[in-house]
C-alpha cells in the first residue's frame, strides 16, 4: 500500500537531431572545483518569481487538439513581441494558437503583453512532419500559460508557455501518476516515446511535458566589465534572475497541470505519484519536486546536473544552442570568471544546487542514472547533483550523454522495477519522510 498524497491545489524521427539537442538547459560557464557538500543545510525557504494572477491562479490552462505535436524554436524581432498590436497576433509557427492564449488572459483595456524573446521554443499541436509518435497520441494536451509580473529589471509582462500530453494507462485502472520532464526542445523524442509506452504498459497515467517552458531557450545577452564590481554584480544578478524564472516556470506549470489532471481523473489524488527527469528535465526536477515535496513518492533523474551558470559554456552543445552570450569588455582573468559564476550560483536560489538538499532531506527515494563521460551536461556537474542529493542510489556508466539515452530503453524494466519497489516500501506518514542526516541511506554508486 502507498500513502495518500498531501496535495496543493493553487529511431528515425531525426534521431540525430533528437540526441544532438538531447537536452541541456540554459545558462553558462567556467568550471571550478566544487566541494563534496552533500550534508550542507537546505535553504529555509524558496522565493518564487511573481506572476500576474489570473482569477487567483498563477496562469491559465488551455486544452489543445492532440493528434500530434512539433517543438519549434524561432527568432523573433523585438517589434514583433507586443501582443497588444493586432498585427502581432499571428501565429509564427503552424497552429501556435497565440490568439487563444491572449484571449484566455482577458487583458484589461490598455494593458500590454509581450511574446517571449529571440530563441523562444514552443509546442504546436498538429500532425507533425515525422509521423505519429510511437507511443500513440495523447488522450489530451494541456498548455499552461503565465505572464511575468513587471519589475524594475523586466518592466514588460512577458508570456510563457509549457505544454503537457496526457496518456492513459494501457489497462485501467491507473496504478498512479507518472510525471516525465524531457530535455531541451522536448528531446530525445524516440526515447521519451518508448518511456511513455513502458510506463503506460505498467499501469501509469503519464503526464509528459512536451517541451520545457518556452523561455527556456530564449537568448540572454549580458555586457560585463570585469574591472567594474558594479557591472559584474548586476550581470550576475540578471543571469541568476533568468535562471530562477525559467526553472520556476517548470515548477508552476507542473503544479497547475497536475492539479487539472487530477480534477479530470477522479481517484488519482490517492494514488502514488512518481517523477522522471531527462537531462534538461532532470536539471529542473529538484525544484519542481521542492515546490510540492509531499506529493511525490519517488523520482528518477537521468543525466542531470547543477549550476546552470556553468553549463552552456562548458557543454558540448554550447555553440549550437547559443542561449547565453556573455560580452566581456576585456578578457577576464580566471579568478574574475570564477568569482562571477560563484555570484550567479549564490543568487540563483532555484538552481538545483540549492533545491536538491530539500529533496534529500525529505527522504524521498531517488534513483540517478549518470553518464560519467557526459560532455553535454558535464559529468562533474552530475556528480555534484548526486552529492547535493545526499548520494542516493546511482547507476553510473562510462558513456557520454547521447549513449546514455540510446541505451536507456533497455533499462526501462529495471528502472520501473526500482520505482515500484521504492513506492511499495514507502511509509504512509509524511513525517516519516524526514530522516535525520545520521539515518539517511549510505552512498550508492553502482548498478
Coordinates of C-alpha atoms in Angstrom, one line a residue:
X1 CA 0.0 0.0 0.0
X2 CA 1.1 3.6 -0.6
X3 CA 0.4 6.7 1.4
X4 CA -2.3 9.2 0.3
X5 CA -0.8 12.3 -1.2
X6 CA -0.9 15.7 0.5
X7 CA -1.8 17.9 -2.4
X8 CA -1.5 21.6 -3.0
X9 CA -4.3 23.0 -5.2
X10 CA -3.3 26.5 -6.0
X11 CA 14.7 5.6 -34.5
X12 CA 14.1 7.9 -37.2
X13 CA 12.3 10.9 -36.4
X14 CA 15.5 12.7 -37.0
X15 CA 17.1 10.7 -34.2
X16 CA 20.4 12.5 -34.7
X17 CA 18.5 15.8 -34.2
X18 CA 16.8 14.4 -31.1
X19 CA 20.1 13.4 -29.5
X20 CA 22.0 16.4 -30.7
X21 CA 19.7 18.6 -28.7
X22 CA 19.2 15.7 -26.2
X23 CA 18.5 18.4 -23.7
X24 CA 20.6 20.7 -21.8
X25 CA 19.3 23.8 -20.3
X26 CA 20.1 27.3 -20.3
X27 CA 22.9 29.3 -18.9
X28 CA 26.7 29.5 -18.9
X29 CA 30.4 28.9 -18.0
X30 CA 33.7 28.1 -16.5
X31 CA 34.3 25.0 -14.3
X32 CA 35.8 25.3 -10.9
X33 CA 36.2 22.7 -8.2
X34 CA 33.2 22.1 -6.1
X35 CA 33.4 20.7 -2.5
X36 CA 31.7 17.5 -1.6
X37 CA 28.9 19.0 0.4
X38 CA 26.1 16.5 0.4
X39 CA 25.3 17.4 4.1
X40 CA 25.1 21.1 3.6
X41 CA 21.9 22.5 5.1
X42 CA 19.0 23.0 2.8
X43 CA 17.6 26.6 2.4
X44 CA 15.0 27.5 4.9
X45 CA 12.5 28.7 2.2
X46 CA 12.3 29.3 -1.5
X47 CA 11.4 32.6 -3.1
X48 CA 9.4 32.2 -6.3
X49 CA 9.2 34.8 -9.1
X50 CA 6.0 36.7 -9.3
X51 CA 3.3 36.0 -12.0
X52 CA 0.4 38.3 -12.8
X53 CA -2.5 36.5 -11.0
X54 CA -5.4 35.3 -13.2
X55 CA -8.5 34.5 -11.3
X56 CA -6.3 33.9 -8.3
X57 CA -4.1 31.4 -10.1
X58 CA -0.5 31.8 -11.5
X59 CA -1.6 31.1 -15.0
X60 CA -4.3 29.7 -17.3
X61 CA -4.7 26.2 -18.8
X62 CA -5.8 25.7 -22.4
X63 CA -6.7 22.4 -23.9
X64 CA -5.2 21.8 -27.3
X65 CA -6.1 19.3 -30.1
X66 CA -3.9 16.2 -29.6
X67 CA -3.2 14.3 -32.9
X68 CA 0.5 15.1 -32.6
X69 CA 2.9 17.9 -31.8
X70 CA 6.0 19.6 -33.0
X71 CA 8.5 21.6 -30.9
X72 CA 9.8 24.7 -32.8
X73 CA 12.4 27.3 -32.0
X74 CA 12.1 30.8 -33.5
X75 CA 14.0 34.0 -34.0
X76 CA 11.8 37.0 -33.1
X77 CA 12.4 40.6 -33.7
X78 CA 11.7 43.0 -30.8
X79 CA 9.0 44.8 -32.7
X80 CA 7.1 41.6 -33.2
X81 CA 6.7 40.9 -29.5
X82 CA 4.0 43.4 -28.4
X83 CA 0.8 41.4 -28.5
X84 CA -1.4 44.4 -27.8
X85 CA -0.8 45.2 -31.5
X86 CA -3.3 43.3 -33.7
X87 CA -0.7 42.8 -36.4
X88 CA 1.4 40.8 -34.0
X89 CA -1.4 38.4 -33.1
X90 CA -0.5 36.0 -35.8
X91 CA 1.0 32.5 -35.3
X92 CA 4.7 32.4 -36.0
X93 CA 4.5 28.6 -36.1
X94 CA 1.8 26.3 -37.5
X95 CA -1.2 26.3 -35.2
X96 CA 0.6 28.1 -32.5
X97 CA -2.7 29.4 -31.0
X98 CA -1.3 32.7 -29.7
X99 CA -4.6 34.4 -30.0
X100 CA -6.2 31.7 -27.8
X101 CA -3.6 32.5 -25.1
X102 CA -4.2 36.2 -25.2
X103 CA -8.0 35.7 -25.1
X104 CA -7.6 33.5 -22.0
X105 CA -5.7 36.2 -20.2
X106 CA -8.6 38.6 -20.6
X107 CA -6.3 41.6 -20.6
X108 CA -7.7 44.9 -19.2
X109 CA -8.0 47.6 -21.8
X110 CA -4.7 49.3 -22.4
X111 CA -2.6 46.6 -20.6
X112 CA 0.2 45.2 -22.7
X113 CA 1.5 41.7 -23.0
X114 CA 4.7 40.7 -24.8
X115 CA 5.6 37.5 -26.6
X116 CA 8.8 35.6 -25.5
X117 CA 12.0 36.9 -27.0
X118 CA 14.5 35.7 -29.5
X119 CA 15.2 32.0 -29.4
X120 CA 11.8 31.0 -27.9
X121 CA 10.7 27.4 -28.3
X122 CA 7.1 26.2 -28.1
X123 CA 4.8 23.3 -29.0
X124 CA 2.5 23.4 -32.0
X125 CA -0.2 20.7 -31.7
X126 CA -0.9 19.3 -35.2
X127 CA 0.1 16.2 -37.2
X128 CA 3.9 16.7 -37.1
X129 CA 6.1 16.1 -40.1
X130 CA 7.8 12.9 -38.8
X131 CA 4.6 10.9 -38.4
X132 CA 2.6 9.8 -35.3
X133 CA 4.5 9.2 -32.1
X134 CA 5.3 5.6 -31.4
X135 CA 3.6 5.8 -28.0
X136 CA 0.4 6.9 -29.7
X137 CA -1.4 10.2 -29.5
X138 CA -2.1 11.6 -26.0
X139 CA -5.6 11.5 -24.7
X140 CA -5.4 15.3 -24.4
X141 CA -2.9 18.1 -24.3
X142 CA -2.9 20.9 -21.8
X143 CA -1.0 24.1 -22.3
X144 CA -0.1 26.2 -19.2
X145 CA 0.4 29.9 -19.9
X146 CA 1.5 32.6 -17.5
X147 CA 2.7 36.2 -17.6
X148 CA 5.6 37.6 -15.6
X149 CA 4.9 40.5 -13.2
X150 CA 6.6 43.7 -14.4
X151 CA 9.6 44.7 -12.4
X152 CA 12.5 47.1 -12.4
X153 CA 14.7 44.6 -14.2
X154 CA 12.0 43.5 -16.7
X155 CA 9.3 46.2 -17.0
X156 CA 7.4 44.2 -19.6
X157 CA 4.8 41.5 -18.8
X158 CA 6.1 38.5 -20.8
X159 CA 4.2 35.4 -21.9
X160 CA 5.5 31.9 -21.0
X161 CA 4.0 28.6 -22.2
X162 CA 4.5 24.9 -21.3
X163 CA 2.6 22.0 -22.9
X164 CA 1.9 18.6 -21.5
X165 CA 0.5 15.5 -23.1
X166 CA -1.5 13.0 -21.0
X167 CA -1.6 9.3 -21.8
X168 CA -3.9 6.9 -20.0
X169 CA -2.6 3.5 -18.9
X170 CA -2.9 0.6 -21.3
X171 CA -5.2 -1.2 -18.9
X172 CA -7.4 0.7 -16.4
X173 CA -7.5 1.5 -13.6
X174 CA -4.3 3.5 -13.2
X175 CA -1.8 2.5 -10.5
X176 CA -0.7 6.1 -10.2
X177 CA 0.6 9.2 -12.0
X178 CA 4.0 9.4 -13.7
X179 CA 5.4 12.9 -14.5
X180 CA 8.0 12.9 -17.2
X181 CA 10.1 16.0 -17.9
X182 CA 12.1 16.0 -21.2
X183 CA 15.3 17.6 -22.3
X184 CA 15.9 20.7 -24.4
X185 CA 13.4 21.0 -27.2
X186 CA 11.4 18.0 -25.9
X187 CA 14.2 15.6 -26.8
X188 CA 15.1 12.8 -27.2
X189 CA 11.7 12.0 -28.7
X190 CA 12.1 8.3 -29.6
X191 CA 13.4 7.5 -26.1
X192 CA 10.6 9.5 -24.5
X193 CA 8.0 7.8 -26.6
X194 CA 9.4 4.4 -25.6
X195 CA 9.4 5.6 -21.9
X196 CA 5.8 6.8 -22.2
X197 CA 4.7 3.4 -23.6
X198 CA 6.6 1.5 -21.0
X199 CA 5.0 3.5 -18.2
X200 CA 1.5 3.1 -19.6
X201 CA 2.0 -0.6 -20.1
X202 CA 2.9 -0.8 -16.4
X203 CA -0.4 0.9 -15.5
X204 CA 0.8 4.5 -15.0
X205 CA -1.2 7.5 -16.2
X206 CA 1.6 9.5 -17.9
X207 CA 1.8 13.3 -17.8
X208 CA 4.7 14.3 -20.1
X209 CA 5.9 17.8 -20.7
X210 CA 6.3 18.1 -24.5
X211 CA 8.9 20.8 -24.1
X212 CA 10.5 22.7 -21.3
X213 CA 9.0 26.2 -20.7
X214 CA 9.0 28.4 -23.8
X215 CA 11.5 31.0 -22.4
X216 CA 13.9 28.2 -21.6
X217 CA 15.7 28.7 -24.9
X218 CA 15.2 32.5 -25.0
X219 CA 18.6 34.2 -25.6
X220 CA 20.2 36.2 -22.8
X221 CA 22.9 38.7 -23.7
X222 CA 24.9 40.5 -21.0
X223 CA 27.7 43.1 -21.1
X224 CA 30.3 42.7 -18.3
X225 CA 33.2 44.9 -17.4
X226 CA 35.4 42.6 -15.3
X227 CA 37.1 45.6 -13.7
X228 CA 33.9 47.2 -12.6
X229 CA 32.4 45.5 -9.5
X230 CA 29.0 47.0 -10.1
X231 CA 28.9 45.8 -13.7
X232 CA 29.9 42.3 -12.5
X233 CA 27.3 42.2 -9.7
X234 CA 24.5 43.4 -11.9
X235 CA 25.3 40.9 -14.7
X236 CA 25.5 38.1 -12.1
X237 CA 22.1 39.1 -10.6
X238 CA 20.5 39.4 -14.1
X239 CA 21.7 36.0 -15.1
X240 CA 20.6 34.4 -11.8
X241 CA 17.1 36.0 -12.2
X242 CA 16.8 34.5 -15.7
X243 CA 17.7 31.1 -14.3
X244 CA 15.3 31.4 -11.4
X245 CA 12.5 32.5 -13.7
X246 CA 12.9 29.6 -16.1
X247 CA 13.2 26.9 -13.5
X248 CA 10.3 28.3 -11.6
X249 CA 8.1 28.2 -14.6
X250 CA 8.6 24.5 -14.9
X251 CA 7.5 24.0 -11.3
X252 CA 4.5 26.3 -11.6
X253 CA 3.3 24.8 -14.9
X254 CA 3.7 21.2 -13.5
X255 CA 1.8 22.1 -10.3
X256 CA -1.1 23.6 -12.2
X257 CA -1.4 20.9 -14.9
X258 CA -1.2 18.0 -12.4
X259 CA -3.9 19.6 -10.4
X260 CA -6.1 19.8 -13.5
X261 CA -5.3 16.2 -14.5
X262 CA -6.3 15.0 -11.0
X263 CA -9.5 17.1 -11.3
X264 CA -10.4 15.3 -14.5
X265 CA -9.3 11.8 -13.4
X266 CA -11.1 11.0 -10.1
X267 CA -9.1 8.8 -7.8
X268 CA -5.6 9.9 -8.9
X269 CA -5.1 12.0 -5.8
X270 CA -5.0 9.0 -3.6
X271 CA -2.6 7.0 -5.8
X272 CA 1.2 7.2 -5.9
X273 CA 2.9 9.9 -7.9
X274 CA 6.4 9.5 -9.4
X275 CA 8.6 11.8 -11.5
X276 CA 11.3 11.2 -14.1
X277 CA 13.5 13.9 -15.5
X278 CA 15.8 13.6 -18.5
X279 CA 18.8 15.9 -18.9
X280 CA 17.3 19.4 -19.0
X281 CA 14.3 18.0 -17.3
X282 CA 16.5 16.3 -14.7
X283 CA 18.1 19.6 -14.0
X284 CA 14.7 21.2 -13.4
X285 CA 13.3 18.3 -11.5
X286 CA 14.7 19.0 -8.0
X287 CA 13.0 22.4 -7.9
X288 CA 9.8 21.0 -9.4
X289 CA 9.8 18.4 -6.6
X290 CA 10.6 21.1 -4.0
X291 CA 7.5 23.0 -5.0
X292 CA 5.3 20.2 -3.5
X293 CA 7.5 17.6 -1.8
X294 CA 4.7 15.7 0.0
X295 CA 3.0 15.0 -3.4
X296 CA 5.8 12.7 -4.8
X297 CA 6.6 9.1 -3.8
X298 CA 9.8 8.6 -5.8
X299 CA 11.9 10.2 -8.6
X300 CA 14.4 9.2 -11.2
X301 CA 17.0 11.8 -12.6
X302 CA 18.8 10.9 -15.8
X303 CA 21.9 12.8 -16.9
X304 CA 21.1 15.9 -14.8
X305 CA 23.4 18.3 -13.0
X306 CA 23.7 21.5 -11.0
X307 CA 24.8 25.1 -11.7
X308 CA 23.2 26.4 -14.9
X309 CA 25.8 29.1 -14.8
X310 CA 28.4 26.6 -15.7
X311 CA 26.6 24.5 -18.3
X312 CA 26.2 26.4 -21.5
X313 CA 29.8 27.5 -21.9
X314 CA 31.2 24.1 -20.9
X315 CA 28.6 22.0 -22.7
X316 CA 29.4 20.3 -26.0
X317 CA 26.1 21.8 -27.2
X318 CA 27.1 25.4 -26.3
X319 CA 27.6 26.8 -29.7
X320 CA 24.6 25.0 -31.2
X321 CA 22.2 26.3 -28.5
X322 CA 23.6 29.8 -28.2
X323 CA 21.4 30.7 -25.3
X324 CA 23.7 32.9 -23.1
X325 CA 26.0 35.4 -24.6
X326 CA 28.5 37.0 -22.2
X327 CA 30.1 40.0 -23.7
X328 CA 33.2 40.8 -21.6
X329 CA 34.5 44.3 -22.3
X330 CA 38.0 42.9 -21.7
X331 CA 39.1 39.3 -21.3
X332 CA 38.6 38.4 -17.6
X333 CA 41.1 36.5 -15.6
X334 CA 40.4 33.0 -14.3
X335 CA 39.8 34.5 -10.9
X336 CA 37.3 37.1 -12.2
X337 CA 35.4 34.5 -14.2
X338 CA 35.2 32.1 -11.2
X339 CA 34.0 35.0 -8.9
X340 CA 31.3 35.9 -11.4
X341 CA 29.9 32.4 -11.7
X342 CA 30.1 31.9 -8.0
X343 CA 28.0 35.0 -7.6
X344 CA 25.5 33.7 -10.1
X345 CA 25.2 30.4 -8.2
X346 CA 24.7 32.2 -4.9
X347 CA 21.8 34.3 -6.3
X348 CA 20.2 31.5 -8.5
X349 CA 18.4 30.2 -5.5
X350 CA 16.1 27.9 -7.6
X351 CA 19.1 26.2 -9.2
X352 CA 19.2 22.5 -8.2
X353 CA 22.4 23.3 -6.3
X354 CA 20.1 24.9 -3.7
X355 CA 16.9 22.8 -4.1
X356 CA 18.5 19.3 -4.2
X357 CA 19.2 19.4 -0.5
X358 CA 15.4 19.9 0.1
X359 CA 14.7 16.7 -1.8
X360 CA 17.5 15.0 0.1
X361 CA 16.1 16.0 3.5
X362 CA 12.6 14.9 2.6
X363 CA 13.7 11.2 2.5
X364 CA 12.1 10.7 -0.9
X365 CA 13.5 7.6 -2.7
X366 CA 15.8 8.8 -5.5
X367 CA 17.5 7.0 -8.4
X368 CA 20.0 8.7 -10.5
X369 CA 21.3 7.5 -13.9
X370 CA 24.7 9.0 -14.7
X371 CA 27.0 9.2 -17.7
X372 CA 30.5 9.5 -16.4
X373 CA 31.8 10.8 -19.7
X374 CA 29.0 13.2 -20.3
X375 CA 30.1 16.4 -22.1
X376 CA 26.7 17.9 -22.8
X377 CA 25.7 18.1 -19.2
X378 CA 29.3 17.9 -17.9
X379 CA 29.8 14.8 -15.8
X380 CA 31.3 16.6 -12.8
X381 CA 28.1 18.7 -12.5
X382 CA 26.2 15.4 -12.4
X383 CA 28.5 14.3 -9.7
X384 CA 27.7 17.5 -7.8
X385 CA 24.0 16.9 -8.1
X386 CA 24.5 13.4 -6.7
X387 CA 26.4 14.9 -3.8
X388 CA 23.8 17.6 -3.2
X389 CA 21.0 14.9 -3.2
X390 CA 22.8 13.0 -0.5
X391 CA 24.4 10.4 -2.6
X392 CA 21.2 8.4 -3.4
X393 CA 21.2 5.1 -5.4
X394 CA 23.0 5.7 -8.7
X395 CA 23.7 3.8 -11.8
X396 CA 26.9 5.2 -13.4
X397 CA 28.1 4.1 -16.8
X398 CA 31.3 5.2 -18.6
X399 CA 29.5 6.7 -21.7
X400 CA 28.6 10.1 -23.0
X401 CA 25.3 12.0 -23.0
X402 CA 23.9 10.6 -26.2
X403 CA 24.7 7.0 -25.5
X404 CA 23.2 7.0 -22.0
X405 CA 19.9 7.8 -23.7
X406 CA 20.3 5.5 -26.6
X407 CA 20.7 2.6 -24.2
X408 CA 18.1 3.8 -21.8
X409 CA 15.1 1.7 -23.2
X410 CA 17.0 -1.5 -22.4
X411 CA 17.0 -0.3 -18.7
X412 CA 13.3 0.6 -18.5
X413 CA 12.2 -2.7 -16.9
X414 CA 14.9 -2.5 -14.2
X415 CA 14.2 1.2 -13.7
X416 CA 10.5 0.7 -13.3
X417 CA 11.1 -2.3 -11.0
X418 CA 13.1 0.0 -8.8
X419 CA 10.4 2.7 -8.8
X420 CA 7.7 0.2 -7.9
X421 CA 9.8 -1.4 -5.2
X422 CA 10.6 2.1 -3.7
X423 CA 7.0 3.2 -3.5
X424 CA 5.9 -0.1 -2.0
X425 CA 8.4 0.4 0.8
X426 CA 7.3 4.0 1.4
X427 CA 5.8 4.7 4.8
X428 CA 2.3 6.2 5.0
X429 CA 3.1 9.2 7.1
X430 CA 4.7 12.4 5.6
X431 CA 6.6 12.9 8.8
X432 CA 8.4 9.6 8.3
X433 CA 10.0 11.1 5.2
X434 CA 12.1 13.5 7.2
X435 CA 15.0 11.4 8.4
X436 CA 18.0 12.9 10.3
X437 CA 21.3 13.2 8.5
X438 CA 22.6 10.2 10.5
X439 CA 19.7 8.0 9.4
X440 CA 20.0 8.8 5.7
X441 CA 20.9 5.8 3.4
X442 CA 24.6 5.3 2.8
X443 CA 26.1 6.3 -0.5
X444 CA 25.3 4.1 -3.6
X445 CA 27.1 4.3 -6.9
X446 CA 26.5 1.0 -8.6
X447 CA 24.2 -0.8 -10.9

